[in-house]
Amino acid sequence: MQIPVRCYPPKPDKVYLYGTCLVNSFAPESGLDAITLLQHQGIEVVYPAGQTCCGQPAFNSGYTDEALAVAKAQAALFPEPWPVVILSGSCGGMMRKHYAHLAPNDEQLAEFASRVYEFSEFLLHVLHIKLEDKGESQQVTLHTSCAGRREMGIHPYGESLLRQLDKVELLEHNYSTECCGFGGTFAVKHSDISAAMVEDKSRNLRESGASQFVSTDWGCMLNINGALEYQQQPLRGLHLASYLRQRTLPEHSPEQE
Amino acid sequence: MHTSAQQFKPQAHDALANPVIRKNFRGAMDFLRNKRKGVIPDDAEFHALQKVCEQIKQQCLAELPELLEQLEKNCLANGIQVHWAETPAEANAIINALIDKHSGVDVVKGKSMVSEEIGLNDYLDARGKSCIETDMGEYIVQLAGEHPSHIIMPAIHKNAQEIGQLFHDKIEDTPFTTDVDTLINIGRQQMRKRFEHAHIGITGVNFAVAETGTLCLVENEGNGRLSSTAPPVHIAVTGIEKVVKYLADVPPLLSLLTRSATGQVITTYFNMISGPRKSDEKDGPEEVHLVLVDNGRTQAYADEQFRATLQCIRCGACMNHCPVYTRIGGHAYGTVYPGPIGKIVSPHMLGMENTQDLPTASSLCGACEEVCPVNIPIPTILQRLRTQLNQGNADKRTLRGAGSARKASEAMIWKVWRYLCVHPRLYRLATQSVARLRKLVPLVKSPWNQGRVSPKPAPKTLNELLHKKGKTNANKPWMIV
Ligand code: SF4
């Protein structure tokens, strides 16, 4: 399916942040880094405390009633017309594409979904951000998530942002468009197929020669980092928000604040 | 080697552990992906043509009952006899009776996946009739006593070494060779003899044109043409969804079919069969029959969303691009149609109770949908199939075998998950408790741990950190951070 062309609003004063359940539990620093980057662009960040999960795990497992109940509860937490910046192409895809499958006639859900922007998309197309690289020379490679690529079409944006960093060399890796094997419950229900996929993915990332890989999705990264750790390989993935914060605002690390 | 969809998991497991399968499929899929890319260099052009093809197929499906009647009428007018089969058993019986009527025993068959679907070879074998495959790939799998592992390239799981050995073992006076041209010639010699004597030729159909009563057959080896013209009787067998309304519908579909399938702009042969030999003609069959098979297709047809499954023109691009198929190959699925299309069509043919593991065997990465020439939303359909598999409400079980994979324990987990997700305080408590117990997480072993360590929760959740940092507003349920 072709992803519809999107028109972007002018730079707002305020945004909502949707951290996602994975960032909340496994990588809160990605959330803090995203907030720091947004604030440095002069944006006030509002974080609805009741946010939990976008509903995707249940939806993908075929539990649509449960997914819909959760989706509606989430949308209700974002009543103001501000953009919703989300730290995952996959959760973003859930909202942008699949909320309509859950409830085709639900106007509140549709209105909410229309305001959802994936983080890299928001930096590039709404903020028109200009990044100033303050880091050392480094070679990185970018893992694009399948949902980010095929449901949201955001895969070129991470690359555009990384290319703004003077001292960062972006390396290609083989089979970059192929899935890492996460797929939520797929990784548990069909663990050996999933494991074969992530084994290939982690090898391809390693063979790029990069000392760091970056991604916009923690789902993929929990999978790939878990495989790399299992293989006792030093390479790890970092969320794009954290990477950009480290490169451009090194003095604002979450630990120091 | 016979596989079954019920045994998907162990079959997939074995395939993953087989380095020859892994290597053969990875290599072949890379080759086919690159071939496709070579003839579809421009995304915009592809999307435009994809839209046209999708609309043609959707329109034809919208009018399917009328078009099938029109097809029958126009085929009859052309002298093509039309037969209807609801089940594989009916289809086999019809074909068997036709063969008997002509006292035939020698049957040649061009490539037809529907004939695989109905299990025709085994059926005829059991009745003392020999049906020889004349497509080179099909011939190889038949000789090996196997089934196709890919809908376009039936023997793609075999390398030249294996085929050389097979020919050496099974065909008299054949020295071992791995030279592909020599191998093809050996196969060809075997088939030639059969074409000369065959009583009956069986083929599939790619497009059945309602307005003209024409059967279109797309192929590369000329065996389809020989099978449909050399024997005195030609039987074409196909699924009811292959009907198109106009002759003008064919060129766009054909153009994307061949480019998606083999990366060819056009195949070597394109046959348009419009009836038996006429009195003033020197060749062609004396009789032409068309067998139209349902086999679960009307079940898919009845549901607006599942109906899209029938748009399929069997190009195989979805399997070529599928990361799961690339790793486990075609036989592991245990179905005639493997890969993404197999996962969405087989439940209708075999029942959900027999295909339980197929809809879940996907990461929903969407690579299939991206390349599908008729834009079938395969991941969305897989998600819907999962809903049917787990359906607890009997009134909402619309597919045969729906609800068969429902597990009370799993349903309960999702109920609890839902409760937590709509009760933020409890959710916070739960996630914070897990964070406190983070050191224990790696001790919990699950299938995830195959080749992966478990992710460790952070010591404090984002929500917790922001609560400390942010200004909470008493009247509004949010924090300004
Ligand atoms: S589902 Fe689409 S890509 Fe797959 S075989 Fe059918 S037409 Fe081709």
XYZ file of C-alpha atoms and ligand atoms in Angstrom:
746
model
C 0.000 0.000 0.000
C 1.147 3.477 -0.725
C 1.430 5.706 2.311
C -0.582 8.892 1.790
C 1.408 12.080 1.323
C 1.359 14.091 4.518
C 1.014 17.843 4.963
C 2.866 19.188 7.964
C 1.752 21.979 10.299
C 3.899 24.975 11.229
C 6.106 24.711 14.288
C 3.904 24.562 17.399
C 4.582 25.983 20.877
C 3.513 22.828 22.621
C 3.523 19.149 21.899
C 2.378 16.040 23.643
C 4.931 13.316 24.079
C 3.911 9.699 23.721
C 6.749 7.761 25.285
C 5.482 4.229 24.489
C 5.382 1.330 26.928
C 8.822 0.064 25.941
C 10.551 3.400 26.460
C 8.694 3.805 29.744
C 9.918 0.505 31.123
C 13.155 -0.284 29.323
C 14.666 2.944 28.043
C 13.385 5.996 29.927
C 16.552 7.890 28.973
C 15.316 7.907 25.347
C 12.239 9.745 26.558
C 14.303 12.233 28.552
C 16.632 12.807 25.617
C 13.716 13.409 23.273
C 12.279 15.935 25.729
C 15.644 17.727 25.970
C 15.924 17.974 22.184
C 12.380 19.282 21.826
C 12.815 21.809 24.625
C 15.970 23.128 23.010
C 13.897 23.876 19.962
C 11.749 26.094 22.157
C 8.910 23.639 22.497
C 6.979 22.961 25.639
C 6.512 19.252 26.173
C 3.394 17.912 27.812
C 3.390 14.333 29.023
C -0.007 12.905 29.951
C 0.709 10.799 33.000
C -1.989 8.256 32.239
C -0.438 7.006 29.027
C 0.260 3.292 28.963
C 0.355 1.413 25.659
C -0.921 2.068 22.148
C -2.738 -1.276 21.989
C -0.572 -2.849 19.328
C 0.399 -6.028 21.221
C -3.243 -7.055 21.608
C -4.153 -5.935 18.098
C -1.380 -7.970 16.503
C -2.362 -10.973 18.581
C -5.925 -10.822 17.326
C -7.477 -9.399 20.498
C -9.197 -6.462 18.867
C -11.721 -5.721 21.616
C -8.942 -5.345 24.151
C -6.877 -3.256 21.731
C -9.798 -0.952 21.006
C -10.572 -0.348 24.675
C -6.948 0.630 25.267
C -6.734 2.777 22.131
C -9.806 4.761 23.142
C -8.477 5.291 26.649
C -5.194 6.575 25.223
C -6.751 8.949 22.713
C -8.873 10.463 25.482
C -5.703 11.541 27.284
C -4.711 13.896 24.461
C -7.673 16.261 24.125
C -5.883 19.458 23.072
C -5.161 19.971 19.379
C -1.383 19.793 19.882
C 0.796 17.436 17.888
C 1.536 14.078 19.509
C 5.203 13.169 19.119
C 5.774 9.454 19.463
C 9.046 7.647 20.030
C 8.344 4.670 17.809
C 7.502 4.108 14.157
C 5.748 0.937 15.124
C 3.410 2.415 17.748
C 2.988 5.394 15.435
C 1.959 2.998 12.660
C -0.535 1.400 15.014
C -2.167 4.752 15.617
C -1.893 6.192 12.120
C -2.916 3.076 10.245
C -4.602 0.544 12.467
C -6.780 2.635 14.765
C -8.941 3.047 11.686
C -9.122 -0.744 11.349
C -10.175 -1.059 14.981
C -12.953 1.484 14.731
C -13.487 2.865 11.225
C -16.119 5.361 12.344
C -14.582 6.608 15.560
C -13.982 10.304 15.020
C -12.066 10.845 18.228
C -9.599 8.108 17.367
C -9.225 9.402 13.828
C -8.652 12.971 14.997
C -6.073 11.784 17.503
C -4.270 9.646 14.900
C -4.140 12.573 12.500
C -1.973 14.466 15.027
C 0.539 11.679 15.613
C 4.088 12.286 14.375
C 6.988 9.940 14.753
C 9.954 11.643 16.438
C 12.336 11.855 13.450
C 9.477 12.916 11.211
C 8.599 15.683 13.627
C 12.163 16.990 13.948
C 12.663 17.036 10.219
C 9.332 18.089 8.769
C 7.701 20.146 11.472
C 10.678 21.655 13.284
C 13.003 21.741 10.253
C 15.720 21.161 12.780
C 19.342 22.092 12.088
C 21.699 19.889 14.051
C 25.132 20.952 15.190
C 27.435 18.008 15.742
C 29.657 18.282 18.793
C 30.844 14.689 18.934
C 33.931 12.803 17.824
C 34.170 11.107 14.444
C 32.086 7.959 14.388
C 30.720 5.400 11.958
C 27.118 4.421 12.552
C 24.495 2.415 10.775
C 20.743 2.895 10.930
C 18.217 0.148 11.492
C 14.828 1.182 10.115
C 11.822 -0.604 11.568
C 9.364 -2.339 9.253
C 6.375 -0.436 10.594
C 8.296 2.828 10.363
C 9.124 1.976 6.766
C 5.946 0.402 5.508
C 3.212 1.835 7.706
C 4.542 5.357 8.299
C 7.099 5.859 5.539
C 9.530 7.527 7.947
C 12.598 5.452 7.022
C 14.392 8.204 5.092
C 14.088 10.699 7.944
C 16.479 9.091 10.389
C 19.032 9.045 7.611
C 18.468 12.708 6.784
C 18.983 13.659 10.421
C 22.131 11.579 10.780
C 23.526 13.097 7.608
C 23.293 16.526 9.239
C 25.931 15.406 11.729
C 29.305 16.468 10.305
C 31.471 13.922 12.019
C 29.173 10.972 11.651
C 29.651 8.630 8.756
C 26.536 6.651 7.954
C 27.325 3.129 6.788
C 25.045 0.847 4.813
C 24.355 -2.677 5.939
C 23.161 -5.652 3.909
C 19.465 -6.487 3.846
C 18.662 -3.223 5.570
C 15.022 -3.428 4.492
C 14.516 -6.901 5.917
C 12.727 -7.464 9.229
C 14.760 -8.055 12.420
C 12.336 -10.779 13.514
C 10.712 -9.036 16.449
C 7.030 -8.788 15.559
C 5.779 -8.808 19.172
C 4.283 -12.176 20.112
C 5.769 -13.649 16.908
C 9.141 -13.674 18.691
C 7.644 -15.933 21.353
C 5.175 -18.021 19.326
C 7.655 -18.737 16.556
C 10.823 -18.137 18.479
C 13.125 -20.214 16.301
C 12.125 -18.419 13.079
C 12.413 -15.099 14.882
C 15.809 -16.095 16.299
C 17.071 -16.983 12.805
C 15.957 -13.574 11.569
C 17.602 -11.621 14.357
C 20.762 -13.656 14.012
C 21.025 -12.531 10.397
C 20.073 -8.966 11.262
C 22.631 -8.639 14.032
C 25.337 -10.118 11.787
C 24.527 -7.692 8.983
C 24.639 -4.767 11.377
C 27.979 -5.951 12.733
C 29.423 -6.505 9.289
C 28.667 -2.925 8.338
C 31.735 -2.068 10.420
C 29.836 0.559 12.411
C 30.672 0.962 16.085
C 27.121 2.009 16.870
C 23.717 1.369 15.404
C 20.791 3.658 15.781
C 17.072 3.077 15.423
C 13.777 4.845 15.936
C 12.170 1.781 17.518
C 12.843 0.147 20.825
C 10.909 -2.983 19.845
C 13.496 -3.897 17.223
C 16.327 -2.815 19.488
C 15.319 -4.959 22.456
C 15.372 -7.851 20.029
C 18.635 -6.986 18.290
C 20.467 -5.856 21.428
C 19.318 -9.034 23.169
C 20.790 -11.099 20.349
C 24.048 -9.144 20.332
C 24.390 -9.551 24.074
C 23.722 -13.273 23.750
C 26.432 -13.478 21.094
C 28.722 -11.512 23.413
C 29.267 -8.886 20.777
C 30.037 -5.328 21.869
C 27.787 -3.572 19.315
C 24.561 -2.082 20.734
C 21.701 -0.029 19.411
C 20.702 3.363 20.683
C 17.493 5.277 20.091
C 17.866 8.072 17.564
C 16.660 10.586 20.178
C 19.451 9.621 22.541
C 22.034 9.564 19.790
C 21.097 13.015 18.523
C 20.998 14.396 22.064
C 24.453 12.976 22.792
C 25.905 14.382 19.586
C 24.342 17.825 19.703
C 23.702 18.523 23.398
C 26.367 16.477 25.163
C 26.196 18.721 28.209
C 22.535 17.840 28.786
C 22.767 14.208 29.697
C 19.747 13.010 31.700
C 21.966 11.832 34.569
C 23.311 15.334 35.117
C 19.939 17.017 35.181
C 8.523 -36.160 1.733
C 5.041 -35.164 2.842
C 4.462 -32.240 5.122
C 1.300 -30.957 6.718
C 0.133 -27.591 7.974
C -0.546 -29.056 11.427
C 3.152 -29.817 11.698
C 4.248 -26.327 10.731
C 6.347 -25.686 13.830
C 8.474 -28.849 13.753
C 8.814 -28.578 9.977
C 9.984 -24.974 10.253
C 12.371 -26.019 12.998
C 13.919 -28.719 10.804
C 14.194 -26.400 7.816
C 15.982 -23.765 9.880
C 18.527 -26.345 10.948
C 19.157 -27.484 7.363
C 22.022 -25.454 5.872
C 21.282 -26.578 2.305
C 17.699 -25.323 2.515
C 18.838 -22.088 4.102
C 21.432 -21.478 1.412
C 19.290 -22.518 -1.555
C 16.388 -20.294 -0.547
C 18.432 -17.286 0.456
C 20.291 -17.420 -2.848
C 17.198 -17.978 -4.939
C 15.152 -15.274 -3.202
C 17.958 -12.748 -3.565
C 18.140 -13.625 -7.260
C 14.385 -13.219 -7.767
C 14.244 -9.980 -5.770
C 16.995 -8.494 -7.893
C 15.343 -9.653 -11.106
C 12.125 -7.941 -10.088
C 13.948 -4.771 -9.151
C 15.587 -4.739 -12.563
C 12.234 -4.457 -14.333
C 10.430 -2.388 -11.698
C 12.999 0.327 -11.150
C 10.515 3.103 -10.533
C 8.249 3.061 -7.470
C 5.868 5.641 -8.841
C 5.286 3.671 -12.034
C 4.806 0.511 -10.022
C 2.257 2.124 -7.730
C 0.309 3.490 -10.677
C 0.143 0.101 -12.377
C -0.532 -1.630 -9.055
C -3.541 0.626 -8.547
C -4.863 -0.266 -12.001
C -4.408 -3.991 -11.377
C -5.959 -3.807 -7.929
C -9.000 -2.010 -9.297
C -9.410 -4.497 -12.148
C -9.357 -7.420 -9.757
C -11.646 -5.713 -7.265
C -14.130 -4.851 -9.979
C -14.057 -8.403 -11.328
C -14.631 -9.797 -7.841
C -17.487 -7.381 -7.250
C -19.199 -8.885 -10.291
C -17.911 -12.417 -9.807
C -21.223 -14.344 -9.993
C -22.297 -12.542 -13.166
C -18.847 -12.858 -14.736
C -18.713 -16.581 -14.075
C -22.068 -16.996 -15.807
C -20.878 -14.891 -18.698
C -17.659 -16.879 -18.890
C -19.585 -20.133 -19.016
C -21.891 -18.821 -21.732
C -19.059 -17.547 -23.917
C -16.887 -20.610 -23.373
C -19.793 -22.829 -24.433
C -20.299 -20.664 -27.493
C -16.622 -21.254 -28.320
C -16.982 -24.985 -27.848
C -15.258 -25.100 -24.447
C -17.197 -27.316 -22.047
C -17.455 -25.908 -18.537
C -17.575 -27.936 -15.313
C -18.054 -26.702 -11.759
C -16.403 -28.264 -8.736
C -17.072 -27.200 -5.180
C -14.491 -29.484 -3.590
C -11.188 -31.059 -4.618
C -12.926 -34.453 -4.665
C -15.485 -33.176 -7.152
C -12.808 -31.645 -9.344
C -10.790 -34.856 -9.396
C -13.859 -36.924 -10.192
C -14.754 -34.647 -13.097
C -11.255 -34.846 -14.545
C -11.046 -38.597 -14.000
C -14.373 -39.128 -15.735
C -13.220 -37.055 -18.708
C -10.067 -39.131 -18.974
C -12.104 -42.338 -18.786
C -14.509 -41.113 -21.414
C -11.604 -40.815 -23.811
C -10.074 -44.109 -22.674
C -6.968 -42.227 -21.716
C -4.166 -43.402 -19.511
C -1.354 -41.120 -20.639
C -1.813 -37.659 -19.257
C 0.588 -34.754 -19.639
C 0.260 -31.751 -17.395
C 1.533 -28.211 -17.762
C 2.176 -26.353 -14.547
C -1.013 -25.873 -12.527
C -1.124 -24.999 -8.847
C -4.867 -25.712 -8.707
C -4.121 -29.289 -9.802
C -1.724 -29.466 -6.854
C -4.389 -27.972 -4.629
C -6.843 -30.763 -5.493
C -4.148 -33.447 -5.296
C -4.750 -34.573 -8.865
C -1.538 -36.522 -9.410
C -2.108 -38.777 -6.428
C -5.751 -39.218 -7.338
C -4.916 -40.326 -10.869
C -2.011 -42.452 -9.717
C -4.328 -44.387 -7.447
C -6.510 -45.080 -10.489
C -3.747 -46.436 -12.637
C -3.330 -43.348 -14.777
C 0.017 -41.769 -15.158
C 0.058 -38.006 -15.159
C 3.468 -36.664 -16.023
C 4.501 -33.131 -15.249
C 5.984 -31.238 -18.193
C 7.104 -28.050 -16.516
C 10.772 -28.625 -15.754
C 10.468 -27.671 -12.098
C 7.327 -29.733 -11.611
C 8.959 -32.629 -13.430
C 11.883 -32.530 -11.012
C 9.696 -32.532 -7.899
C 7.516 -35.274 -9.332
C 10.565 -37.408 -10.063
C 11.763 -36.825 -6.512
C 8.383 -37.735 -5.073
C 8.002 -34.276 -3.608
C 5.694 -31.294 -3.927
C 6.465 -27.806 -5.204
C 8.169 -25.534 -2.685
C 7.298 -22.340 -4.573
C 4.291 -21.514 -6.730
C 6.350 -20.215 -9.659
C 9.593 -22.157 -9.193
C 8.469 -25.569 -7.916
C 11.983 -26.994 -7.539
C 13.669 -23.894 -6.195
C 14.714 -25.807 -3.071
C 17.035 -27.979 -5.128
C 20.439 -27.024 -6.446
C 22.029 -28.347 -9.651
C 23.966 -30.926 -7.692
C 20.805 -32.439 -6.226
C 19.014 -32.391 -9.584
C 21.978 -34.025 -11.334
C 21.939 -36.775 -8.745
C 18.174 -37.214 -9.038
C 18.314 -37.577 -12.831
C 21.216 -39.972 -12.545
C 19.298 -42.108 -10.034
C 15.874 -42.023 -11.635
C 16.357 -41.799 -15.392
C 17.962 -44.756 -17.109
C 21.388 -44.304 -18.710
C 21.848 -40.807 -17.374
C 25.354 -39.871 -16.305
C 25.651 -37.482 -13.373
C 26.081 -33.859 -14.387
C 25.573 -30.437 -12.853
C 25.515 -28.626 -16.178
C 22.157 -26.880 -16.254
C 21.704 -26.949 -20.050
C 22.468 -30.664 -20.143
C 20.014 -31.284 -17.321
C 17.288 -29.354 -19.099
C 17.917 -31.338 -22.282
C 17.652 -34.615 -20.413
C 14.288 -33.561 -18.977
C 13.120 -32.348 -22.342
C 13.908 -35.652 -24.055
C 11.808 -37.467 -21.475
C 8.857 -35.160 -21.972
C 8.969 -35.178 -25.772
C 8.227 -38.870 -25.831
C 5.230 -38.342 -23.625
C 3.797 -35.471 -25.627
C 3.739 -37.651 -28.726
C 1.498 -40.254 -27.145
C -0.510 -38.345 -24.582
C -4.280 -38.718 -24.710
C -5.041 -35.856 -22.409
C -3.327 -32.562 -21.664
C -4.034 -30.696 -18.444
C -3.067 -27.086 -17.755
C -3.956 -24.252 -15.421
C -5.328 -20.862 -16.415
C -3.978 -17.451 -15.486
C -6.872 -15.327 -16.735
C -10.265 -16.533 -17.919
C -11.823 -13.738 -19.968
C -15.593 -13.528 -19.508
C -16.420 -11.292 -22.470
C -14.739 -13.556 -25.013
C -14.620 -16.974 -23.325
C -10.823 -17.053 -23.710
C -8.425 -18.928 -21.430
C -5.026 -17.248 -21.040
C -2.000 -19.257 -20.032
C 1.333 -17.688 -19.124
C 4.474 -19.824 -19.315
C 8.110 -19.934 -20.340
C 8.863 -23.420 -21.510
C 6.318 -24.105 -24.229
C 5.054 -27.081 -22.298
C 1.787 -25.301 -21.635
C 1.304 -24.817 -25.349
C 2.162 -28.424 -26.086
C -0.057 -29.740 -23.291
C -2.966 -27.684 -24.544
C -2.561 -28.424 -28.245
C -0.829 -31.769 -28.860
C -3.184 -34.238 -27.084
C -6.696 -34.646 -28.495
C -8.273 -33.461 -25.271
C -7.289 -30.395 -23.259
C -8.574 -29.943 -19.720
C -7.938 -26.574 -18.100
C -8.425 -26.409 -14.358
C -8.518 -23.224 -12.337
C -9.986 -21.341 -9.378
C -13.135 -19.282 -9.800
C -11.269 -16.083 -8.932
C -9.276 -16.185 -12.168
C -12.114 -14.716 -14.215
C -11.643 -11.205 -15.606
C -14.299 -9.180 -17.316
C -12.656 -7.754 -20.409
C -9.870 -8.817 -22.719
C -8.454 -5.352 -22.056
C -8.016 -6.304 -18.396
C -5.341 -8.797 -19.354
C -2.409 -6.604 -20.541
C -1.904 -4.651 -17.291
C -2.290 -7.774 -15.164
C 0.043 -9.746 -17.403
C 2.597 -6.981 -17.354
C 2.776 -6.902 -13.562
C 2.453 -10.665 -13.224
C 5.559 -11.489 -15.222
C 7.588 -8.621 -13.829
C 6.669 -9.483 -10.249
C 7.145 -13.208 -10.700
C 10.351 -13.711 -12.635
C 11.491 -10.212 -13.440
C 10.536 -10.678 -17.077
C 8.857 -7.962 -19.100
C 6.968 -10.722 -20.892
C 7.146 -14.478 -20.736
C 8.383 -16.590 -23.639
C 4.885 -17.956 -24.248
C 1.494 -16.403 -23.776
C -1.333 -18.675 -24.875
C -4.878 -17.588 -25.607
C -7.095 -20.626 -25.863
C -10.400 -19.917 -27.494
C -11.813 -23.339 -28.215
C -11.149 -26.721 -29.801
C -9.834 -27.266 -33.335
C -12.234 -26.002 -35.962
C -13.113 -28.056 -39.026
C -10.760 -26.104 -41.279
C -7.862 -26.130 -38.818
C -4.968 -28.567 -38.968
C -4.098 -28.806 -35.298
C -5.312 -28.230 -31.808
C -7.320 -30.445 -29.461
C -10.641 -31.923 -30.466
C -12.147 -31.120 -27.106
C -11.458 -28.401 -24.570
C -12.810 -28.482 -21.027
C -12.674 -25.918 -18.279
C -12.985 -27.068 -14.658
C -13.735 -24.214 -12.261
C -12.871 -24.968 -8.658
C -14.225 -23.324 -5.519
C -12.494 -25.130 -2.627
C -13.123 -22.550 0.071
C -12.915 -19.505 -2.165
C -16.559 -18.602 -1.609
C -15.903 -18.466 2.129
C -13.244 -15.812 1.545
C -15.546 -14.132 -0.942
C -18.342 -13.725 1.590
C -16.293 -11.385 3.797
C -15.450 -7.940 2.508
C -11.930 -7.981 3.941
C -11.048 -11.614 3.248
C -12.304 -11.177 -0.307
C -9.092 -9.308 -1.142
C -7.344 -12.688 -0.827
C -8.971 -13.601 -4.144
C -7.309 -10.695 -5.950
C -4.159 -12.811 -6.041
C -2.693 -13.501 -9.485
C -0.198 -16.052 -8.090
C 2.977 -14.195 -8.976
C 4.939 -15.418 -5.955
C 6.498 -12.007 -5.224
C 5.207 -12.104 -1.651
C 7.132 -15.279 -0.911
C 10.235 -14.028 -2.691
C 10.302 -11.036 -0.366
C 9.168 -12.782 2.805
C 11.833 -13.038 5.534
C 10.100 -16.104 6.975
C 9.761 -17.945 3.665
C 13.353 -17.053 2.783
C 14.505 -18.865 5.902
C 12.233 -21.888 6.117
C 11.458 -22.507 2.435
C 8.183 -23.708 0.980
C 7.793 -27.261 2.289
C 7.778 -26.258 5.947
C 4.364 -24.648 5.528
C 2.811 -28.000 4.722
C 0.368 -26.312 2.348
C 0.227 -26.232 -1.447
C 0.536 -22.458 -1.402
C 3.391 -21.453 0.898
C 4.569 -18.032 2.038
C 2.364 -15.026 2.741
C -0.326 -15.863 0.186
C -0.406 -19.407 1.558
C -0.996 -18.112 5.055
C -4.027 -16.113 3.997
C -5.580 -18.496 1.477
C -4.990 -21.899 3.115
C -7.302 -21.320 6.115
C -10.211 -21.069 3.662
C -9.187 -24.238 1.841
C -8.212 -26.410 4.787
C -10.086 -24.858 7.718
C -8.558 -22.824 10.516
C -8.363 -25.851 12.782
C -5.819 -27.352 10.387
C -3.816 -24.183 9.762
C -3.598 -22.720 13.269
C 0.070 -21.880 13.210
C 0.093 -20.143 9.843
C -1.516 -16.759 10.606
C 0.771 -16.231 13.596
C 3.952 -17.166 11.740
C 4.556 -13.619 10.585
C 6.238 -10.603 12.117
C 3.752 -8.514 10.081
C 6.723 -6.738 8.518
C 4.709 -5.857 5.424
C 7.323 -6.784 2.813
C 4.682 -8.906 1.038
C 2.118 -6.152 0.792
C 4.753 -3.752 -0.481
C 5.495 -5.860 -3.572
C 2.081 -7.408 -4.211
C 1.058 -6.392 -7.741
C -2.615 -6.299 -6.783
C -2.070 -4.608 -3.441
C -3.488 -7.289 -1.159
C -3.192 -6.033 2.441
C -1.673 -9.312 3.608
C -0.610 -8.181 7.136
C -4.062 -6.729 7.804
C -5.659 -9.972 6.649
C -3.284 -11.959 8.875
C -4.326 -9.825 11.818
C -7.992 -10.497 11.006
C -7.275 -14.222 10.756
C -5.689 -14.099 14.205
C -8.868 -12.478 15.499
C -10.822 -15.388 14.040
C -8.407 -17.951 15.471
C -8.854 -16.595 19.008
C -12.477 -15.603 18.671
C -14.313 -16.318 21.910
C -17.702 -15.131 20.727
C -19.382 -17.888 18.719
C -21.470 -15.347 16.778
C -18.346 -13.698 15.448
C -16.737 -16.910 14.240
C -17.336 -16.623 10.519
C -14.609 -18.903 9.146
C -14.490 -22.677 9.236
C -12.509 -23.672 12.308
C -12.592 -20.172 13.820
C -11.998 -20.084 17.567
C -10.054 -23.333 17.371
C -6.854 -21.784 18.694
C -8.498 -19.938 21.548
C -6.774 -20.561 24.843
C -8.472 -19.444 28.031
C -5.112 -18.620 29.624
C -4.056 -16.410 26.727
C -7.423 -14.661 26.628
C -7.079 -14.000 30.349
C -3.635 -12.453 29.924
C -5.029 -9.980 27.414
C -7.951 -9.167 29.675
C -5.563 -8.368 32.515
C -3.350 -6.390 30.150
C -6.350 -4.368 29.065
C -7.391 -3.717 32.643
C -3.947 -2.422 33.497
C -3.683 -0.285 30.395
C -6.929 1.533 31.063
C -6.163 2.000 34.774
C -3.034 4.168 34.728
C -2.473 4.063 38.474
C -2.392 0.305 38.490
C -0.286 0.304 35.362
C 2.201 2.587 37.035
C 2.289 0.378 40.080
C 2.805 -2.719 37.966
C 5.565 -1.246 35.805
C 7.329 0.225 38.817
C 7.175 -3.097 40.627
C 8.710 -4.840 37.639
C 11.407 -2.166 37.575
C 12.193 -2.906 41.220
C 12.462 -6.599 40.434
C 14.584 -5.971 37.351
C 17.365 -8.197 38.536
C 15.001 -11.153 38.479
C 13.870 -10.601 34.906
C 16.797 -12.428 33.268
C 15.967 -15.460 35.413
C 12.551 -15.865 33.820
C 13.147 -18.073 30.800
C 10.816 -18.046 27.815
C 11.071 -18.990 24.139
C 12.357 -15.456 23.630
C 15.656 -16.621 25.113
C 16.426 -18.628 22.029
C 19.464 -16.711 20.807
C 18.580 -13.647 22.867
C 18.915 -12.461 26.421
C 15.854 -10.920 28.039
C 15.739 -7.154 28.139
C 16.199 -5.746 31.604
C 13.797 -3.057 32.783
C 15.352 0.262 33.779
C 15.542 0.980 37.524
C 12.970 3.749 37.180
C 10.255 4.148 34.585
C 9.984 7.269 32.440
C 6.739 8.069 34.147
C 8.410 7.921 37.545
C 11.339 10.075 36.460
C 9.038 12.689 34.991
C 6.848 12.723 38.059
C 9.886 13.762 40.021
C 10.965 16.302 37.512
C 7.817 17.738 36.070
C 5.295 20.199 37.352
C 2.105 18.259 37.795
C -1.030 20.215 37.309
C -3.709 19.412 39.839
C -6.565 20.041 37.419
C -5.147 18.334 34.400
C -3.988 14.774 34.081
C -0.649 15.652 32.600
C 2.753 16.902 33.432
C 4.570 19.756 31.853
C 8.168 18.711 31.802
S -0.545 -12.300 -2.836
Fe 0.165 -10.742 -4.263
S 2.396 -11.005 -4.270
Fe 1.546 -12.897 -3.376
S 1.315 -14.292 -5.092
Fe -0.628 -13.219 -4.873
S -0.484 -11.487 -6.274
Fe 1.604 -12.241 -5.973
